[in-house]
Short mmCIF file of C-alpha atoms and ligand atoms in Angstrom, two decimals:
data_model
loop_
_atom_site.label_atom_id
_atom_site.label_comp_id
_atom_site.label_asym_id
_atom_site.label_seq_id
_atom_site.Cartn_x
_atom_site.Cartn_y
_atom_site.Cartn_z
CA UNK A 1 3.00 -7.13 52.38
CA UNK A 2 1.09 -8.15 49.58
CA UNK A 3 0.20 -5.57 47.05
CA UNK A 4 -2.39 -5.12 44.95
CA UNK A 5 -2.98 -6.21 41.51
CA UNK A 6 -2.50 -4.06 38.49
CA UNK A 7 -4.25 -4.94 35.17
CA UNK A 8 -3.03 -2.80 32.26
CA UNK A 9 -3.87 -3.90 28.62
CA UNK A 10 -2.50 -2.23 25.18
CA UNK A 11 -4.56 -1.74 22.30
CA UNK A 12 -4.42 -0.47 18.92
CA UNK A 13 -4.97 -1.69 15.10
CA UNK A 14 -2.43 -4.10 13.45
CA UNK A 15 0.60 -2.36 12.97
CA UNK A 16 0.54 0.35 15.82
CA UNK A 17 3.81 -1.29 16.94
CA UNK A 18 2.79 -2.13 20.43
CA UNK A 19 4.77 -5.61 21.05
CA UNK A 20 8.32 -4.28 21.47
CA UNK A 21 6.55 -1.44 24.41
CA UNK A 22 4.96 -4.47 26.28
CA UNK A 23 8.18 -6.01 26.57
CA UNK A 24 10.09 -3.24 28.02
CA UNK A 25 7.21 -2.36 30.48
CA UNK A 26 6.90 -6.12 31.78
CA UNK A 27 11.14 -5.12 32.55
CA UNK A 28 10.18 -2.14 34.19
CA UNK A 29 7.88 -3.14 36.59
CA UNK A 30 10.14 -6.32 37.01
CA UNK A 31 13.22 -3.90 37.70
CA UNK A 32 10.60 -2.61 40.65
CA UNK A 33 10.32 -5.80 42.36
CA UNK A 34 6.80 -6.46 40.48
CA UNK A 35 5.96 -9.83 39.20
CA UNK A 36 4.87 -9.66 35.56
CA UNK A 37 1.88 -11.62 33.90
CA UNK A 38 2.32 -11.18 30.47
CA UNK A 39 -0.58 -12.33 28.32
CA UNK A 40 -2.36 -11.71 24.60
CA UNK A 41 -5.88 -11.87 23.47
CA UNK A 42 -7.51 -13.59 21.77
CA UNK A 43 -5.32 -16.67 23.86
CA UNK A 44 -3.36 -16.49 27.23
CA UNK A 45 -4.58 -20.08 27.93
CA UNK A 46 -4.36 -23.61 26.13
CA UNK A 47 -8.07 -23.28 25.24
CA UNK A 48 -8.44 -19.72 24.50
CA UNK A 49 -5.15 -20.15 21.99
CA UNK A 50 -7.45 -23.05 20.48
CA UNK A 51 -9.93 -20.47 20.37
CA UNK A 52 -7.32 -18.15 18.72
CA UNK A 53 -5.87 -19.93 16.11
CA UNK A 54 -9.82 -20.35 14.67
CA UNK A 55 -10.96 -16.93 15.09
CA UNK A 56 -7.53 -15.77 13.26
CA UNK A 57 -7.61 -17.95 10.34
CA UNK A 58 -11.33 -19.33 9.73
CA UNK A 59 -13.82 -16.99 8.48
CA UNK A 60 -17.31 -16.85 9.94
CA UNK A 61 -20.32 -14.20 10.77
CA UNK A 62 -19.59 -11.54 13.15
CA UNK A 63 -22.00 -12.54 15.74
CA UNK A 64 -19.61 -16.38 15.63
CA UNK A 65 -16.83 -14.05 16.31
CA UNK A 66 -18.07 -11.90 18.62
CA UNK A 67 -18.95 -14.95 20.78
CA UNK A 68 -15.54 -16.74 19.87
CA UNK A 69 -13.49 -14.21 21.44
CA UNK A 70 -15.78 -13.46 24.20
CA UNK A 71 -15.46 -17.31 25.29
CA UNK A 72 -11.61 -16.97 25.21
CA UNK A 73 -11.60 -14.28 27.11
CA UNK A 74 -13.93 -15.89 29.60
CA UNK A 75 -11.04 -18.63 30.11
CA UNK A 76 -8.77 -16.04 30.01
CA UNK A 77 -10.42 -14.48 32.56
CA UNK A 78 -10.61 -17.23 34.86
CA UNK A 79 -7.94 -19.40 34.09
CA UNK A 80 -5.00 -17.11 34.55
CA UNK A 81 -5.99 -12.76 34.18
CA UNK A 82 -8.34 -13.36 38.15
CA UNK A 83 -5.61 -15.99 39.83
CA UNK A 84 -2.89 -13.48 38.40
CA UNK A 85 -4.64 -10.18 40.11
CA UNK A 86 -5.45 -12.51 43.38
CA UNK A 87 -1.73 -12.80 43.63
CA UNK A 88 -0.41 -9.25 43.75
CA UNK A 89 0.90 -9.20 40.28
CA UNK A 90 0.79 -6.80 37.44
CA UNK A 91 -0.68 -8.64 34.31
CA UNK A 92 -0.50 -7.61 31.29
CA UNK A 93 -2.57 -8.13 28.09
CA UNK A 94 -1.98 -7.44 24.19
CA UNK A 95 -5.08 -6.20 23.53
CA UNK A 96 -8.53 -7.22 25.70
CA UNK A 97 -12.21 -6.27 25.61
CA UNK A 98 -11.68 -3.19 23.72
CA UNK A 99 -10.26 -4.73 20.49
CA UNK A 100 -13.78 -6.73 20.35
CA UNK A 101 -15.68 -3.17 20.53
CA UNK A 102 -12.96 -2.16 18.14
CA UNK A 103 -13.13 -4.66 15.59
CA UNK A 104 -16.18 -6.37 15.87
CA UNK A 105 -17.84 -3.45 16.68
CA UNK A 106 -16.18 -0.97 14.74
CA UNK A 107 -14.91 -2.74 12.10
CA UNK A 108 -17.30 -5.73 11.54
CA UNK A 109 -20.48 -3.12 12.41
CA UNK A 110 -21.57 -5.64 14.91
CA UNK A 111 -24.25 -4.31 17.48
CA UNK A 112 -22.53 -2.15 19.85
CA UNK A 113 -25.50 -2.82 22.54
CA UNK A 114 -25.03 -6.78 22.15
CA UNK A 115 -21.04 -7.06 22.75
CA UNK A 116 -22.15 -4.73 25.68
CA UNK A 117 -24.14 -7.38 27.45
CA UNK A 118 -21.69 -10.06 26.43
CA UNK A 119 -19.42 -8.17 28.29
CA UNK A 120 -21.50 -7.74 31.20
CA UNK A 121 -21.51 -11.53 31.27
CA UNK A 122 -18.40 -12.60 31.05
CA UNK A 123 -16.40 -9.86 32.90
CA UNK A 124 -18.51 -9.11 36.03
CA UNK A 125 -16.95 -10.42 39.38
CA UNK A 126 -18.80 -11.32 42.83
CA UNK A 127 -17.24 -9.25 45.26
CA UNK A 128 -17.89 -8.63 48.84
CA UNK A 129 -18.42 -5.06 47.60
CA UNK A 130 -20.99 -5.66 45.19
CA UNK A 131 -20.54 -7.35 41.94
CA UNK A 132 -18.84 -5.94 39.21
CA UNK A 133 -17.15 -5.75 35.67
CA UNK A 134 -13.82 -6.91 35.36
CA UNK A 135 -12.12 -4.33 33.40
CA UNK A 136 -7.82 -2.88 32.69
CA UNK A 137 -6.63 -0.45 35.42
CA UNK A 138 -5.11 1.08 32.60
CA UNK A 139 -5.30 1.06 28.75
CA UNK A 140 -2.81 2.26 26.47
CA UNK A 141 -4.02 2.67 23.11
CA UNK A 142 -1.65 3.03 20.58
CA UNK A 143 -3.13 5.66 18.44
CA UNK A 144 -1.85 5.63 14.64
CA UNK A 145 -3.36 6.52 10.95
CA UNK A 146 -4.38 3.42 9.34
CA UNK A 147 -2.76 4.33 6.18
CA UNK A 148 0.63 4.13 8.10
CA UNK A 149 -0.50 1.19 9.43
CA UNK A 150 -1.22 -0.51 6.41
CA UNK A 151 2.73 0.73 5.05
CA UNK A 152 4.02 -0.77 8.34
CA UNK A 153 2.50 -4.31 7.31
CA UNK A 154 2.69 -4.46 3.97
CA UNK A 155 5.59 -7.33 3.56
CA UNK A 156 6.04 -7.78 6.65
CA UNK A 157 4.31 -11.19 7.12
CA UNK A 158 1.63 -13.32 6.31
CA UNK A 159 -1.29 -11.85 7.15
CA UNK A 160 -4.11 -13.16 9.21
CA UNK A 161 -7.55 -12.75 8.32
CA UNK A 162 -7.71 -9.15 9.83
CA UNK A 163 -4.29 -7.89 9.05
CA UNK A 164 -5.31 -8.49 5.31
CA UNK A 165 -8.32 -6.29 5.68
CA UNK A 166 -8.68 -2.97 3.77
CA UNK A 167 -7.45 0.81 5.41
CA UNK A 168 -11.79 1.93 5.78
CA UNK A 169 -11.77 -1.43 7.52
CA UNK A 170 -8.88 -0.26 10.10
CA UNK A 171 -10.39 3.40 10.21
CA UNK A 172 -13.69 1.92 11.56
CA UNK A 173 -11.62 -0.13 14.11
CA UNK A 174 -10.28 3.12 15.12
CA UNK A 175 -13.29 5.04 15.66
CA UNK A 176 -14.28 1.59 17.70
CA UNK A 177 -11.39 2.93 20.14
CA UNK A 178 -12.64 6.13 19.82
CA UNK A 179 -15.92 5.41 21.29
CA UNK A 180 -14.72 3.36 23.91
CA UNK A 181 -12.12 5.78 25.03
CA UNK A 182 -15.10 8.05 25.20
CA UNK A 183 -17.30 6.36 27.51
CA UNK A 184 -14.75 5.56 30.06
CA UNK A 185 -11.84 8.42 29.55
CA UNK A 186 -9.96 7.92 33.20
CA UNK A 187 -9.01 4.09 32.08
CA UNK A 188 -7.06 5.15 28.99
CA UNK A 189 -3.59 6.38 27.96
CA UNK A 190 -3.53 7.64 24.25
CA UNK A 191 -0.03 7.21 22.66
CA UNK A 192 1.09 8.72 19.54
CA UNK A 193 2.31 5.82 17.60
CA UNK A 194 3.37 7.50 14.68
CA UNK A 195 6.13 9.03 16.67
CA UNK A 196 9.90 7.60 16.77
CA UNK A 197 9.94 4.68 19.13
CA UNK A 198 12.29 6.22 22.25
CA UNK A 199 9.45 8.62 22.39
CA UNK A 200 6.75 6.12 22.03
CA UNK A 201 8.21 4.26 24.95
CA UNK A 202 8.70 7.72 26.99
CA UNK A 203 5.23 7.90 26.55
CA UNK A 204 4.39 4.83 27.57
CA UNK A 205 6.26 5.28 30.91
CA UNK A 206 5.10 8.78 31.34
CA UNK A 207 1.13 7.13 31.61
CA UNK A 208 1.85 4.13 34.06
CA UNK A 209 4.41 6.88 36.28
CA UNK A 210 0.99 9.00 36.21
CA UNK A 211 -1.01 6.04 38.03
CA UNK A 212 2.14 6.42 41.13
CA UNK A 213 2.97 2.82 39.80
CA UNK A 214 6.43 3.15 38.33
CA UNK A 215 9.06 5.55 40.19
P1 TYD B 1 -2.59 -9.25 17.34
O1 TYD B 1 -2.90 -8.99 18.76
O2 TYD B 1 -2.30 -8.07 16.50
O3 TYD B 1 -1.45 -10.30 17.34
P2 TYD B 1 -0.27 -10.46 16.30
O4 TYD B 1 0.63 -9.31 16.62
O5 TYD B 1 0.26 -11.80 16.66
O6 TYD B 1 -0.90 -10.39 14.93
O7 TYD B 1 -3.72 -10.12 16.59
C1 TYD B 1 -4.93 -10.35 17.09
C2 TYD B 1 -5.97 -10.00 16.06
O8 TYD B 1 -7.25 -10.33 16.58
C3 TYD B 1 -6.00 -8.53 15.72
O9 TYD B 1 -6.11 -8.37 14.33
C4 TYD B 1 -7.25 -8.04 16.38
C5 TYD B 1 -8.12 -9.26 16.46
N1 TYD B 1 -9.05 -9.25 17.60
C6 TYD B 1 -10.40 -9.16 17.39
O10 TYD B 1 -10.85 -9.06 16.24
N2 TYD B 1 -11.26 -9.15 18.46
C7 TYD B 1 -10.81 -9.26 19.74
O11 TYD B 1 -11.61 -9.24 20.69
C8 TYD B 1 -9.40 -9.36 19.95
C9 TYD B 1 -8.85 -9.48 21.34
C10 TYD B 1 -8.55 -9.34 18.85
#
């Protein structure tokens, strides 16, 4: 029997600690007999991490970025997230459309109404159905005070061009998240990431067991 696909994403600003949870739920699901897509954005394909290393490291207007990460994702979406979800499997994404509301949005100030078409265009799907906009079955948002954040990184690598960027910066990025969690409550998952990590992860579980999608 084939089942159906499961699209989860996690989201949060730099430093919400959400790499070492993707892992363990990829294992999870795995444990369950579930294949896992795991995937990042900006990237999951050879053009889109083309795309990635630019929109990381070069600086340019908003609107250039916007349209950047909106083409990656388009590839993204096409290339591997659609063939993925055709198959039965569970993919999942670091980060997706949200982080562009988030940061471009929220913390660039871009126009909200714009990215909104963009992402009319590049996410909606023919379906027998009716068309319509590809989106996560689930989003966990990691949920954590950008002043923590910003202790979190500090030394911890290089950072990229938005890593470097100031705490007001990551506070608008937040209320980016905010928003979007607003519009469309039943799709996301807050977690408190400023908790110790075995109850981060607990968390974590606890939202995708809610769905009837983990035992
Ligand atoms: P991130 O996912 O945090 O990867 P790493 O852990 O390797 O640093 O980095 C991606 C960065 O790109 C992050 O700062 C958020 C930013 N970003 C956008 O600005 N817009 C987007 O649409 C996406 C997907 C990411």
């Amino acid at each position: 029997m084939t089942q159906s696909g499961l699209f989860l994403s996690f989201e949060g600003i730099d430093g919400a600690g959400k790499s070492t949870h993707i892992d363990a739920l990829a294992r999870a699901f795995e444990m369950q007999g579930r294949v896992v897509t795991l995937t990042r954005e900006p990237g999951g394909t050879p053009l889109a991490e083309k795309l990635r290393a630019i929109i990381l490291n070069d600086a340019m207007d908003a609107l250039t970025e916007a349209l950047l990460v909106f083409a990656a994702r388009r590839d993204h979406l096409q290339q591997l997230i659609e063939p993925a979800l055709a198959r039965g499997e569970v993919v999942i994404s670091d980060r997706f459309t949200d982080a562009t509301f988030a940061y471009q949005g929220g913390g660039r100030g871009y126009d909200w109404t714009t990215l909104l078409g963009l992402e009319q265009l590049v996410q909606t799907r023919p379906s027998p159905q009716g068309d319509f906009v590809r989106q996560p079955d689930l989003t966990l948002w990691f949920e954590l005070d950008p002043e923590v954040a910003a202790q979190r990184l500090a030394g911890a690598r290089v950072p990229d061009k938005f890593e470097s960027q100031s705490a007001a910066f990551f506070s608008r990025v937040s209320d980016g998240y905010a928003q979007r969690l607003q519009a469309d409550p039943g799709r996301f998952a807050r977690i408190a990431a400023d908790n110790p990590r075995e109850a981060v992860w607990q968390d974590v579980l606890q939202s995708v067991r809610q769905k009837g999608w983990l035992a």
